[in-house]
Each structure stands twice: as C-alpha cells, then as structure tokens.
Amino acid sequence: MGLWSDMDIDDNFIITDDAGGQQTIEIPDELPLMALRDVIVFPSMVVPLFVGREASVAAVNEALRSNRLIFLTAQKDPAEETPDRDDFYHLGVAAAIIRTLQLPDGRLKILAQALIKGEILEFLQEEPYIRVRIRPIKEEEPGEITVEIEALIRNVKEQAEKLFALKGVFSPEIGAVLNNLYEPGRLADMVASNLKLKPADAQNLLAVADPVERLKVVNDLLARELEVTTVQAKIQSEAKEEMTKTQREYFLREQLNAIKRELGEIDDRTEELSELRKKVIEARMPPDAEEDALKQIGRLESMHPDASEASIIRTYLDWLIELPWSRSTNDKLDVARAQKVLDEDHYDLEKVKERIIEYIAVRKLNRSVKGPILCFVGPPGVGKTSLGRSVARALGRKFVRVSLGGVRDEAEIRGHRRTYIGALPGRIIQGIKRAGTNNPVFMMDEVDKIGTDFRGDPAAALLEVLDPEQNNTFFDHYIDLPFDLSRVLFVLTANVTDSIPSALLDRLELIRLSGYTTDEKAAIARRYLLPRQIKEHGLKKDTLDIPDTTLMKIIEEYTREAGLRELERQIAAVCRKAARRIAEGEKGPFKVTALSLSRYLGIPPYQPELAQEESQVGVATGLAWTPFGGEVLRIEATLMKGKGGLTLTGLLGEVMKESAQAALSFARSRAESLGIDPQTFENKDIHIHVPAGAIPKDGPSAGITLTTALVSALTDRPVDKDVAMTGEITLRGRVLPIGGLKEKALAALRAGISRVVIPEGNLKDLEEIPRHIRKKITFHVVKYMDEVLKIAIKQDVDKNEKKRDKT
C-alpha cells in the first residue's frame, strides 16, 4: 500500500529532503521523464520505485542534479524495454524524489512523492534520457460541500475502512489519513491507489478531471471490490472451518472406535445396520421392495459412514421403512352411520351422499372392490373440500389433502430420481406416508389449475395414479419400486372441466355440485355457519339473535355467489360488531333486524333482481349462467332508418355475436310467416344491445332471447314481461338444450318471473330443481322457435299500450 502526504495543493510544494529539512519548490515546464510498468501514480501519493533501465537511471540522476523533480507516466505495453514517445500515456504526475538508495546489483531504489497531475505537451529529447515539456493540471475542488457530496465522501471512507480491514492492511495511520481527507479529488486518488486496479482502468480514472465525478467512479469500484473481497473472505473462512471440523470429527470418531474395540463393546455402526434390517423385516414390504432394501443395507455396510452417498442411502431406507406397504385401516361399513355422518356435516348435496353410500354398500358386499376416482365439480365455496373430509369420517379412514393449483413440474407427482441432490418422492407418496395407511381418502384439490411447462406435464403423470387398472403398480421415481394405490379412495375437486385434459377427464367420475338456492343458504347458515361464527367470536348462543328475515336480507343484498364463503364472512362481520359492543361494556342479547342490518354491514352492495314494470316492444328477458349462479339478462332490439346494417353492443363474445347473426337470418327467412315486411331489412338498421356493457357476455344460450327481441322489434309487438327464456337457436328454428338450468331458474324466481321457456332437451334436468321451486315456476318446454314466439310475444296488443311502447 502506498503512503500518502498531507500537503496542500498549490503552485508551490513543500517536500522533505534526505537530510530531513524542508524546502519549497515550484513545478517547472520541462522535466525528465521516467517510464513506469504496471504502476499508475496518483497525486499526493508517496511511492517506492525500483529504477533499472539506463534511460530511467539517467532521468533520476538528472533530477537529483537539479531540483529533484521528475515526471512519472506509465507505458502502454509493460513488456516494451525501449518505449518511444507513442508508447506512453500522455497524462502522468510530476513527482519529487525524497530519498534514494543504491542497491548492490546497480539498480536504484527511490522514494517519490507525487505532487500534481500533468500532461505531456512535447518530447524535447530522447537520449540519454527522455525530457518533456508538460502542462501542470491544477485540480479545482468544489467550493461548497453539498449534502450529496458529504454523503458520498462519508460512504467512500466507510467502505474503504471495511475493505482495508478485510484485506488486513488497515492501521491507525491509514485511518488518520482517511479521516483528515475532505477534498473529493484527493480522497478518490488515495482510495483508488489501493484498489489494485488494472493499469488501463487506473489511467482512465486518473484522466477524470472533475473530482466529484472521479469520487463517484471510485465509490462504484470500491463497492464492487468490497463485495468480491467479502465473498472471498467468507469462502476461505467456511472452507477452513469445514476442513478443521471434518478432520477433528474424523480423528475423534476413530479414537472412539479404537477405544470401543479395546473394551469389546458393540460398534454403533453394526448396531445401526442391525436395527435397519429389523425395521425392514417388520415393515412387511412386498418381496421386491424387501430385497432391494436389504441390498441397500449391504451397500451401506461396505461404505465409509462419512461418504456422501451413505446419507442418500440412509434417507432412502427411511422412506422405504416408513411407507405403509401393508398397514391399512378397517372401513366402517355401517350404511346408516355413514348417512348420519354425511347429513351432520353437509346440508342437501343428495347426489354426492348417495354415491358415497353406494360405494359403502358395494364395499360391504365385496371387500376387494377398487376405490372409485371421484371428481367434485362446482363453483367456489360450495363445500367440495370439506365434503372430502366428511367422506373420510364416514368411512373411518385417514384423510390426506394435496393442492395441485399451480403445479407445473412432473416431479411434483412422480418425485425426483435419487441421483439429484435433495431428491424427494412426489406428492402422492408423501401423502401416503403422512396418512400412515395404504387406503386413505386422498383429496387432490384444484385439479383444473395444473399447468404445463418445460419441466413436463403433471396432468399426464396423474394418468397412472388415477387409473384403477394401473395404479396397483404405481412407480415413483425416488422409490423406484411399485406401490399399490388401488385401495386409495381418490377424490378430486375442480371449478370447471374445460382445462382438464380429455385423457385425464375420461378416468374421472364427475359429480357436479351446483350453487345453493336462497332457501338452502339460509338453512345452512342457520344450521352450520351462524353457530360456528358465534363460537369462534367468543359469543354465547343467546347473545346474538339473527332472525330468518335478516338472514335472507344478508343473502340477497350482501352476497352474490353460488357458494357460502361471502355469506360466512358477512355473518362473521355481524358477530365482530356484537363482540365489540360487549367488550365496550354493553350487555346483550343483541337482535339484528332487517332494518338495523345496515348498521352492522353498511349499505347493501347488491339489489335483488326486479321484474319489468310492463311489457315492451323489442325487450326480451333471457337467463344466463355465471360461476356465481344464475343471472337475468335483458336484451334490447330497436330499428332505425338505414340500409339494413346490424349493430351489436354490450361487450359480447364471438359465440353470442354469431347467435345474433343466426337470429337475424331466421327472422329474414320467416319474414312472410311472421308478418314482417321484407323491405324492412333493406330500409332499416337494426341495433341489438345487452345492458351491463362493462361485463363480458358469451355463450349460445341467449339465442332464442335474441331472436324474440328482434322479432318483437320487427313486428312491433311487445314481449310478455312475465316470460324468461333460455336456449340455443339454429337457422332452421330448432331450439337446442343448454346448461345450468337450475341456476337460471333460481335467477328467474329472484326476479319475480313465474314463466320460463326451456328447450325440450332440458326436460330431464327439471329433476335437479327442488320440488318447492318447481311449484313456483311454470316451465314451457319448446322444440321450435315458433313455439317460443307464440308464448313470449303478445298477439293482441292494446292500442294505448302500443302507443306507450313507441313513446
């Protein structure tokens, strides 16, 4: 590390000579030049230099004969022995020779103090030494030290101290020099000279004229050097500690083994291997697995205990031993008990309960029957996951749940091969181990959310798991032995089936769970949600009274969902308000009425669907399905003067736009029978609009509604306000079946509509609608569009009503 002087930068410089005296000198324009190899000297630096080349010795002697000043600059190629004027950097420093020492080999050793930067203007002579004319470059320090510059100076000082301390070169003298430097330029030069920069990088830094900019560059270089040095020191320390620890443990272990052998005690290693063999036998593995396990123990016996592969084999053997190869739970095959358990945990859901009871009945008659692969499909919050737990409780089995949402790596299902560091079995084998039995109820949540990327297709890996004909020999990459999954009852959940691959979907027995009706939600809230929230919030049963009318208001005006999650959150909000009132000193009980509900939950975010006040021309009522239940859809059509154009608005999807085109084609093809003037299609523009324009809408089930609204506008006859409809239309006027009939019927009932037109193909779906709902709605089953128009469009229109419609 170079030394640094604490002199003032001025036109004159004070230096100390060999005798210890001080003298003031002035920098002349002409100086002898000494070339440096791989060394860049910065101003104010005191540096020792070895002088060996004849030209350099002559230049030093000339400086000593005159004013002891010499110009130091680096040569571009350090290997060049006789550099000419093109081989030098033109920027260097003027330095004063403080001390000299003659070495035995004829070389000189000098101690030079750099004074000021200078630039070579002209080469005056080259023999016997190089003499140059220079221009001293006086650095202008910033007049005012701003907050930013002060922060930069402090940061550089702190980082420099850390770096010098890490390198072991920090001393009180260096600390004193750093603390006394407040000029950005001098501080930058001082730190840069100790960073061991490449000559080209150091020369570029020397060329930066502005001292603050130079300090910023040094700050960046210092930060990088500090980071590298810190990592280097950490690596060296860890390597040394690990080596010392390993050697110490090895010697202690060898000494311990020698002492035990002398005393005749049993070797721990031998005892450990014997224990492993005993556990393998007790695990009652299949013959192939047991043979492989004993083979691995033999390999472990021949290895050094500290070998890296030994720990891998031990971990593998632990997995083989802990897997429940032959451990299973006894099924509780009491049908009446199972029915009671399912009814206790869930309200309604008769289809699911019936399927589980059937499985228990078959299992009671045939113990060797393979477990079905059930998939519960339904909107969020309807109880799919909790239903899996209920199934396990009804059967008396262990319950294991894994979430497949976002899984993109095939190894998550099949595991990693043991050759990889940190390898583990897949989620299937991990779940079986966690259950501790080979016949648990195994739930795979969110199977429709599985992804695919460069690491493989997890859905394809599930094909073997979820096939009763193949999963009795399931191979996990880590276990690498067949494991029987045929006794496992797999239960999957999904919100939709569109994203599930067809090959996987073919292996699943789909059980669809539709959304709950308002009455069902009220019953579930009364029986399950409200008692649970009252208990969780530390309330007593008689502290909070929520009548049925209030529950219905919460359901209709504060939630809009197919499931129950938002409803439970709203009930929890009411319980929190009551808990706060009790904590503040009020005494119950508290009764939440429909009128006081807004004080607990605020303004209702939703309003129930309202029926139209009157029948109108060109306005038809359709029914739509959403993941949150059914919705009423108003479709409007109107005519304007034009040239037969069709305009569609309301953020419609491609399928719905095509349905509108099909509706127009149907109306044009039946114009004569419908009483429509054919010239209307040439002289009028048609505009079809579906309100709630910010909400995307798509699907074919609005086909007959679009057609009804269009025909109503073309014939100038109103659509009956008490009729809602759903169905897909063809160009021939056929009405095709649709999905989600139960949810759509509930939406019509909420809107106060008592008549619903449905396709003939959906007649069988009426069985899914509860009997008490079917009694409140009249369903018109149709096969052709003509039947829809006879039901929906009023044939006899009062003149006053017609006039009112036009206005």
Coordinates of N, CA and C in Angstrom, one line a residue, residues 260-380:
K260 N -13.6 -48.4 21.9 CA -14.7 -49.4 22.0 C -14.2 -50.8 21.6
R261 N -13.3 -50.9 20.5 CA -12.8 -52.2 20.2 C -11.9 -52.8 21.3
E262 N -11.2 -51.9 21.9 CA -10.3 -52.4 23.0 C -11.2 -52.9 24.2
L263 N -12.3 -52.2 24.5 CA -13.2 -52.6 25.6 C -14.1 -53.7 25.2
G264 N -14.2 -54.1 23.9 CA -15.1 -55.2 23.5 C -16.5 -54.8 23.4
E265 N -16.8 -53.5 23.4 CA -18.2 -53.0 23.2 C -18.7 -53.2 21.8
I266 N -20.0 -53.2 21.6 CA -20.6 -53.3 20.3 C -20.4 -52.0 19.5
D267 N -20.1 -52.1 18.3 CA -19.9 -51.0 17.4 C -21.3 -50.4 17.1
D268 N -21.4 -49.1 17.3 CA -22.7 -48.4 17.0 C -23.1 -48.6 15.5
R269 N -22.1 -48.6 14.6 CA -22.5 -48.8 13.2 C -23.1 -50.1 13.0
T270 N -22.5 -51.2 13.6 CA -23.1 -52.5 13.4 C -24.5 -52.6 14.0
E271 N -24.6 -51.9 15.2 CA -25.9 -51.9 15.8 C -27.0 -51.2 15.0
E272 N -26.5 -50.1 14.3 CA -27.5 -49.3 13.5 C -27.9 -50.2 12.3
L273 N -27.0 -50.8 11.6 CA -27.3 -51.7 10.5 C -28.2 -52.8 10.9
S274 N -28.0 -53.4 12.0 CA -28.9 -54.5 12.5 C -30.3 -54.0 12.8
E275 N -30.4 -52.8 13.3 CA -31.7 -52.2 13.6 C -32.4 -51.9 12.3
L276 N -31.7 -51.4 11.3 CA -32.3 -51.2 9.9 C -32.8 -52.5 9.3
R277 N -32.1 -53.6 9.4 CA -32.6 -54.8 8.9 C -33.8 -55.3 9.6
K278 N -33.8 -55.1 10.9 CA -35.0 -55.5 11.7 C -36.2 -54.6 11.3
K279 N -36.1 -53.4 11.1 CA -37.2 -52.5 10.7 C -37.7 -52.9 9.3
V280 N -36.8 -53.3 8.4 CA -37.2 -53.7 7.0 C -38.1 -54.9 7.1
I281 N -37.7 -55.9 7.9 CA -38.5 -57.1 8.1 C -39.9 -56.7 8.7
E282 N -39.9 -55.9 9.7 CA -41.1 -55.5 10.3 C -42.1 -54.7 9.5
A283 N -41.5 -54.0 8.4 CA -42.4 -53.2 7.6 C -43.2 -54.0 6.6
R284 N -43.0 -55.3 6.5 CA -43.8 -56.2 5.7 C -44.0 -55.7 4.3
M285 N -42.8 -55.4 3.7 CA -42.8 -54.9 2.3 C -43.1 -56.1 1.3
P286 N -43.5 -55.8 0.1 CA -43.5 -56.8 -0.9 C -42.1 -57.4 -1.1
P287 N -42.0 -58.6 -1.6 CA -40.7 -59.3 -1.8 C -39.7 -58.4 -2.5
D288 N -40.1 -57.8 -3.6 CA -39.1 -57.0 -4.4 C -38.6 -55.8 -3.6
A289 N -39.5 -55.1 -2.9 CA -39.1 -54.0 -2.1 C -38.2 -54.4 -1.0
E290 N -38.5 -55.5 -0.3 CA -37.7 -56.0 0.8 C -36.3 -56.4 0.3
E291 N -36.2 -57.1 -0.8 CA -34.9 -57.5 -1.4 C -34.1 -56.2 -1.7
D292 N -34.7 -55.2 -2.3 CA -34.0 -54.0 -2.6 C -33.5 -53.3 -1.4
A293 N -34.3 -53.3 -0.3 CA -33.9 -52.6 0.9 C -32.7 -53.3 1.5
L294 N -32.8 -54.6 1.6 CA -31.6 -55.4 2.2 C -30.4 -55.2 1.4
K295 N -30.5 -55.1 0.0 CA -29.4 -54.8 -0.8 C -28.8 -53.5 -0.5
Q296 N -29.6 -52.5 -0.3 CA -29.1 -51.1 0.0 C -28.4 -51.1 1.4
I297 N -28.9 -51.9 2.3 CA -28.2 -52.0 3.6 C -26.8 -52.6 3.4
G298 N -26.7 -53.6 2.5 CA -25.4 -54.2 2.3 C -24.4 -53.2 1.7
R299 N -24.9 -52.4 0.8 CA -24.1 -51.3 0.2 C -23.6 -50.4 1.3
L300 N -24.6 -50.0 2.2 CA -24.3 -49.1 3.2 C -23.2 -49.6 4.2
E301 N -23.2 -50.9 4.4 CA -22.3 -51.6 5.3 C -20.9 -51.5 4.8
S302 N -20.7 -51.5 3.4 CA -19.4 -51.5 2.9 C -18.8 -50.1 2.6
M303 N -19.7 -49.1 2.9 CA -19.2 -47.7 2.7 C -18.7 -47.1 4.0
H304 N -17.9 -46.1 3.8 CA -17.4 -45.3 4.9 C -18.6 -44.5 5.4
P305 N -18.8 -44.4 6.7 CA -20.0 -43.7 7.3 C -20.1 -42.2 6.9
D306 N -18.9 -41.6 6.5 CA -19.0 -40.2 6.2 C -19.1 -40.0 4.7
A307 N -19.2 -41.0 3.9 CA -19.3 -40.9 2.4 C -20.6 -40.2 2.1
S308 N -20.6 -39.4 1.1 CA -21.8 -38.6 0.7 C -22.9 -39.5 0.3
E309 N -22.7 -40.6 -0.4 CA -23.7 -41.5 -0.8 C -24.4 -42.2 0.4
A310 N -23.6 -42.3 1.5 CA -24.2 -43.1 2.6 C -25.4 -42.3 3.2
S311 N -25.4 -41.0 3.2 CA -26.6 -40.3 3.7 C -27.7 -40.4 2.8
I312 N -27.5 -40.5 1.5 CA -28.5 -40.7 0.5 C -29.2 -42.1 0.7
I313 N -28.4 -43.1 0.9 CA -29.0 -44.4 1.1 C -29.8 -44.5 2.4
R314 N -29.3 -43.9 3.5 CA -30.0 -43.9 4.7 C -31.4 -43.2 4.6
T315 N -31.4 -42.1 3.9 CA -32.7 -41.4 3.7 C -33.6 -42.2 2.9
Y316 N -33.1 -42.9 1.8 CA -33.9 -43.8 1.0 C -34.5 -44.9 1.8
L317 N -33.7 -45.5 2.7 CA -34.1 -46.6 3.5 C -35.2 -46.2 4.5
D318 N -35.0 -44.9 5.0 CA -36.1 -44.4 5.9 C -37.4 -44.3 5.2
W319 N -37.4 -43.9 4.0 CA -38.7 -43.8 3.2 C -39.3 -45.1 3.0
L320 N -38.5 -46.1 2.6 CA -39.0 -47.5 2.4 C -39.6 -48.1 3.7
I321 N -38.9 -47.8 4.8 CA -39.4 -48.4 6.1 C -40.7 -47.7 6.5
E322 N -40.8 -46.4 6.4 CA -42.0 -45.7 6.9 C -43.2 -45.7 6.0
L323 N -43.0 -46.2 4.7 CA -44.2 -46.3 3.9 C -45.1 -47.4 4.4
P324 N -46.4 -47.1 4.3 CA -47.4 -48.2 4.8 C -47.7 -49.2 3.7
W325 N -46.7 -50.1 3.5 CA -46.9 -51.1 2.5 C -48.1 -52.0 2.8
S326 N -48.2 -52.4 4.0 CA -49.3 -53.3 4.3 C -50.2 -52.8 5.5
R327 N -50.0 -51.6 5.9 CA -50.8 -51.0 7.0 C -52.1 -50.4 6.4
S328 N -53.2 -50.7 6.9 CA -54.5 -50.1 6.4 C -55.4 -50.0 7.6
T329 N -56.4 -49.2 7.4 CA -57.5 -49.0 8.4 C -58.7 -49.8 8.0
N330 N -59.4 -50.3 9.0 CA -60.6 -51.1 8.7 C -61.8 -50.1 8.4
D331 N -62.4 -50.3 7.3 CA -63.6 -49.5 6.9 C -64.8 -49.7 7.8
K332 N -65.4 -48.6 8.1 CA -66.7 -48.7 8.9 C -67.8 -48.7 7.8
L333 N -68.3 -49.9 7.6 CA -69.3 -50.1 6.5 C -70.7 -50.1 7.0
D334 N -71.0 -49.3 8.0 CA -72.4 -49.2 8.5 C -73.1 -48.1 7.7
V335 N -74.0 -48.5 6.8 CA -74.6 -47.5 5.9 C -75.4 -46.4 6.7
A336 N -76.1 -46.8 7.7 CA -76.9 -45.9 8.5 C -76.0 -44.8 9.2
R337 N -74.9 -45.3 9.7 CA -74.0 -44.4 10.4 C -73.4 -43.5 9.4
A338 N -73.0 -44.0 8.2 CA -72.4 -43.1 7.2 C -73.4 -42.0 6.7
Q339 N -74.6 -42.4 6.6 CA -75.7 -41.4 6.2 C -75.8 -40.4 7.2
K340 N -75.7 -40.8 8.5 CA -75.9 -39.8 9.6 C -74.7 -38.8 9.6
V341 N -73.5 -39.4 9.4 CA -72.3 -38.5 9.4 C -72.3 -37.5 8.3
L342 N -72.7 -38.0 7.1 CA -72.8 -37.1 5.9 C -73.9 -36.0 6.1
D343 N -75.0 -36.3 6.7 CA -76.0 -35.4 7.0 C -75.6 -34.4 8.1
E344 N -74.8 -34.8 9.0 CA -74.4 -33.9 10.1 C -73.4 -32.8 9.5
D345 N -72.6 -33.2 8.5 CA -71.6 -32.3 8.0 C -72.0 -31.4 6.9
H346 N -73.0 -31.9 6.1 CA -73.4 -31.1 5.0 C -74.9 -31.1 4.8
Y347 N -75.5 -30.0 4.4 CA -76.9 -29.9 4.1 C -77.1 -30.2 2.6
D348 N -78.2 -30.9 2.3 CA -78.5 -31.3 0.9 C -77.4 -32.1 0.3
L349 N -77.0 -31.7 -0.9 CA -75.9 -32.5 -1.7 C -76.3 -34.0 -1.7
E350 N -77.5 -34.3 -2.1 CA -78.0 -35.6 -2.1 C -77.3 -36.5 -3.0
K351 N -76.9 -36.0 -4.2 CA -76.2 -36.8 -5.2 C -74.9 -37.4 -4.7
V352 N -74.1 -36.5 -4.1 CA -72.8 -36.9 -3.6 C -73.0 -37.9 -2.4
K353 N -73.9 -37.6 -1.5 CA -74.1 -38.6 -0.4 C -74.6 -39.9 -0.9
E354 N -75.5 -39.9 -1.9 CA -76.0 -41.2 -2.5 C -74.8 -42.0 -3.1
R355 N -73.9 -41.3 -3.8 CA -72.8 -42.0 -4.4 C -71.8 -42.6 -3.3
I356 N -71.6 -41.9 -2.2 CA -70.7 -42.5 -1.2 C -71.4 -43.6 -0.5
I357 N -72.7 -43.5 -0.2 CA -73.4 -44.6 0.4 C -73.4 -45.9 -0.5
E358 N -73.6 -45.6 -1.8 CA -73.5 -46.8 -2.7 C -72.1 -47.5 -2.7
Y359 N -71.1 -46.7 -2.6 CA -69.7 -47.3 -2.5 C -69.6 -48.1 -1.2
I360 N -70.1 -47.6 -0.1 CA -70.0 -48.3 1.2 C -70.8 -49.6 1.1
A361 N -72.0 -49.5 0.4 CA -72.8 -50.7 0.3 C -72.1 -51.8 -0.5
V362 N -71.5 -51.4 -1.7 CA -70.8 -52.3 -2.5 C -69.5 -52.9 -1.8
R363 N -68.9 -52.0 -1.1 CA -67.7 -52.4 -0.3 C -68.0 -53.4 0.8
K364 N -69.2 -53.3 1.3 CA -69.7 -54.2 2.4 C -69.9 -55.6 1.8
L365 N -70.4 -55.7 0.5 CA -70.6 -56.9 -0.2 C -69.4 -57.5 -0.8
N366 N -68.5 -56.6 -1.3 CA -67.3 -57.1 -1.9 C -66.1 -56.3 -1.4
R367 N -65.3 -56.9 -0.5 CA -64.2 -56.2 0.1 C -63.0 -55.9 -0.9
S368 N -63.0 -56.6 -2.0 CA -61.9 -56.5 -2.9 C -62.2 -55.4 -4.0
V369 N -63.3 -54.7 -3.9 CA -63.6 -53.7 -4.9 C -62.6 -52.6 -4.9
K370 N -62.2 -52.1 -6.1 CA -61.2 -51.0 -6.2 C -61.9 -49.7 -5.9
G371 N -61.2 -48.7 -5.3 CA -61.7 -47.4 -5.0 C -62.1 -46.6 -6.2
P372 N -63.2 -45.9 -6.2 CA -63.5 -45.1 -7.4 C -62.7 -43.8 -7.4
I373 N -62.7 -43.2 -8.6 CA -62.0 -41.9 -8.7 C -63.0 -40.8 -8.9
L374 N -63.4 -40.2 -7.8 CA -64.5 -39.2 -7.9 C -63.9 -37.8 -8.1
C375 N -64.7 -37.0 -8.8 CA -64.3 -35.6 -9.1 C -65.5 -34.7 -8.8
F376 N -65.4 -33.9 -7.8 CA -66.4 -32.9 -7.4 C -66.2 -31.7 -8.3
V377 N -67.2 -31.3 -9.1 CA -67.0 -30.2 -10.0 C -68.1 -29.2 -9.6
G378 N -67.7 -27.9 -9.3 CA -68.7 -26.9 -8.9 C -68.0 -25.6 -8.6
P379 N -68.8 -24.6 -8.5 CA -68.3 -23.2 -8.2 C -67.6 -23.1 -6.9
P380 N -66.8 -22.1 -6.6 CA -66.1 -22.0 -5.3 C -67.1 -21.8 -4.2

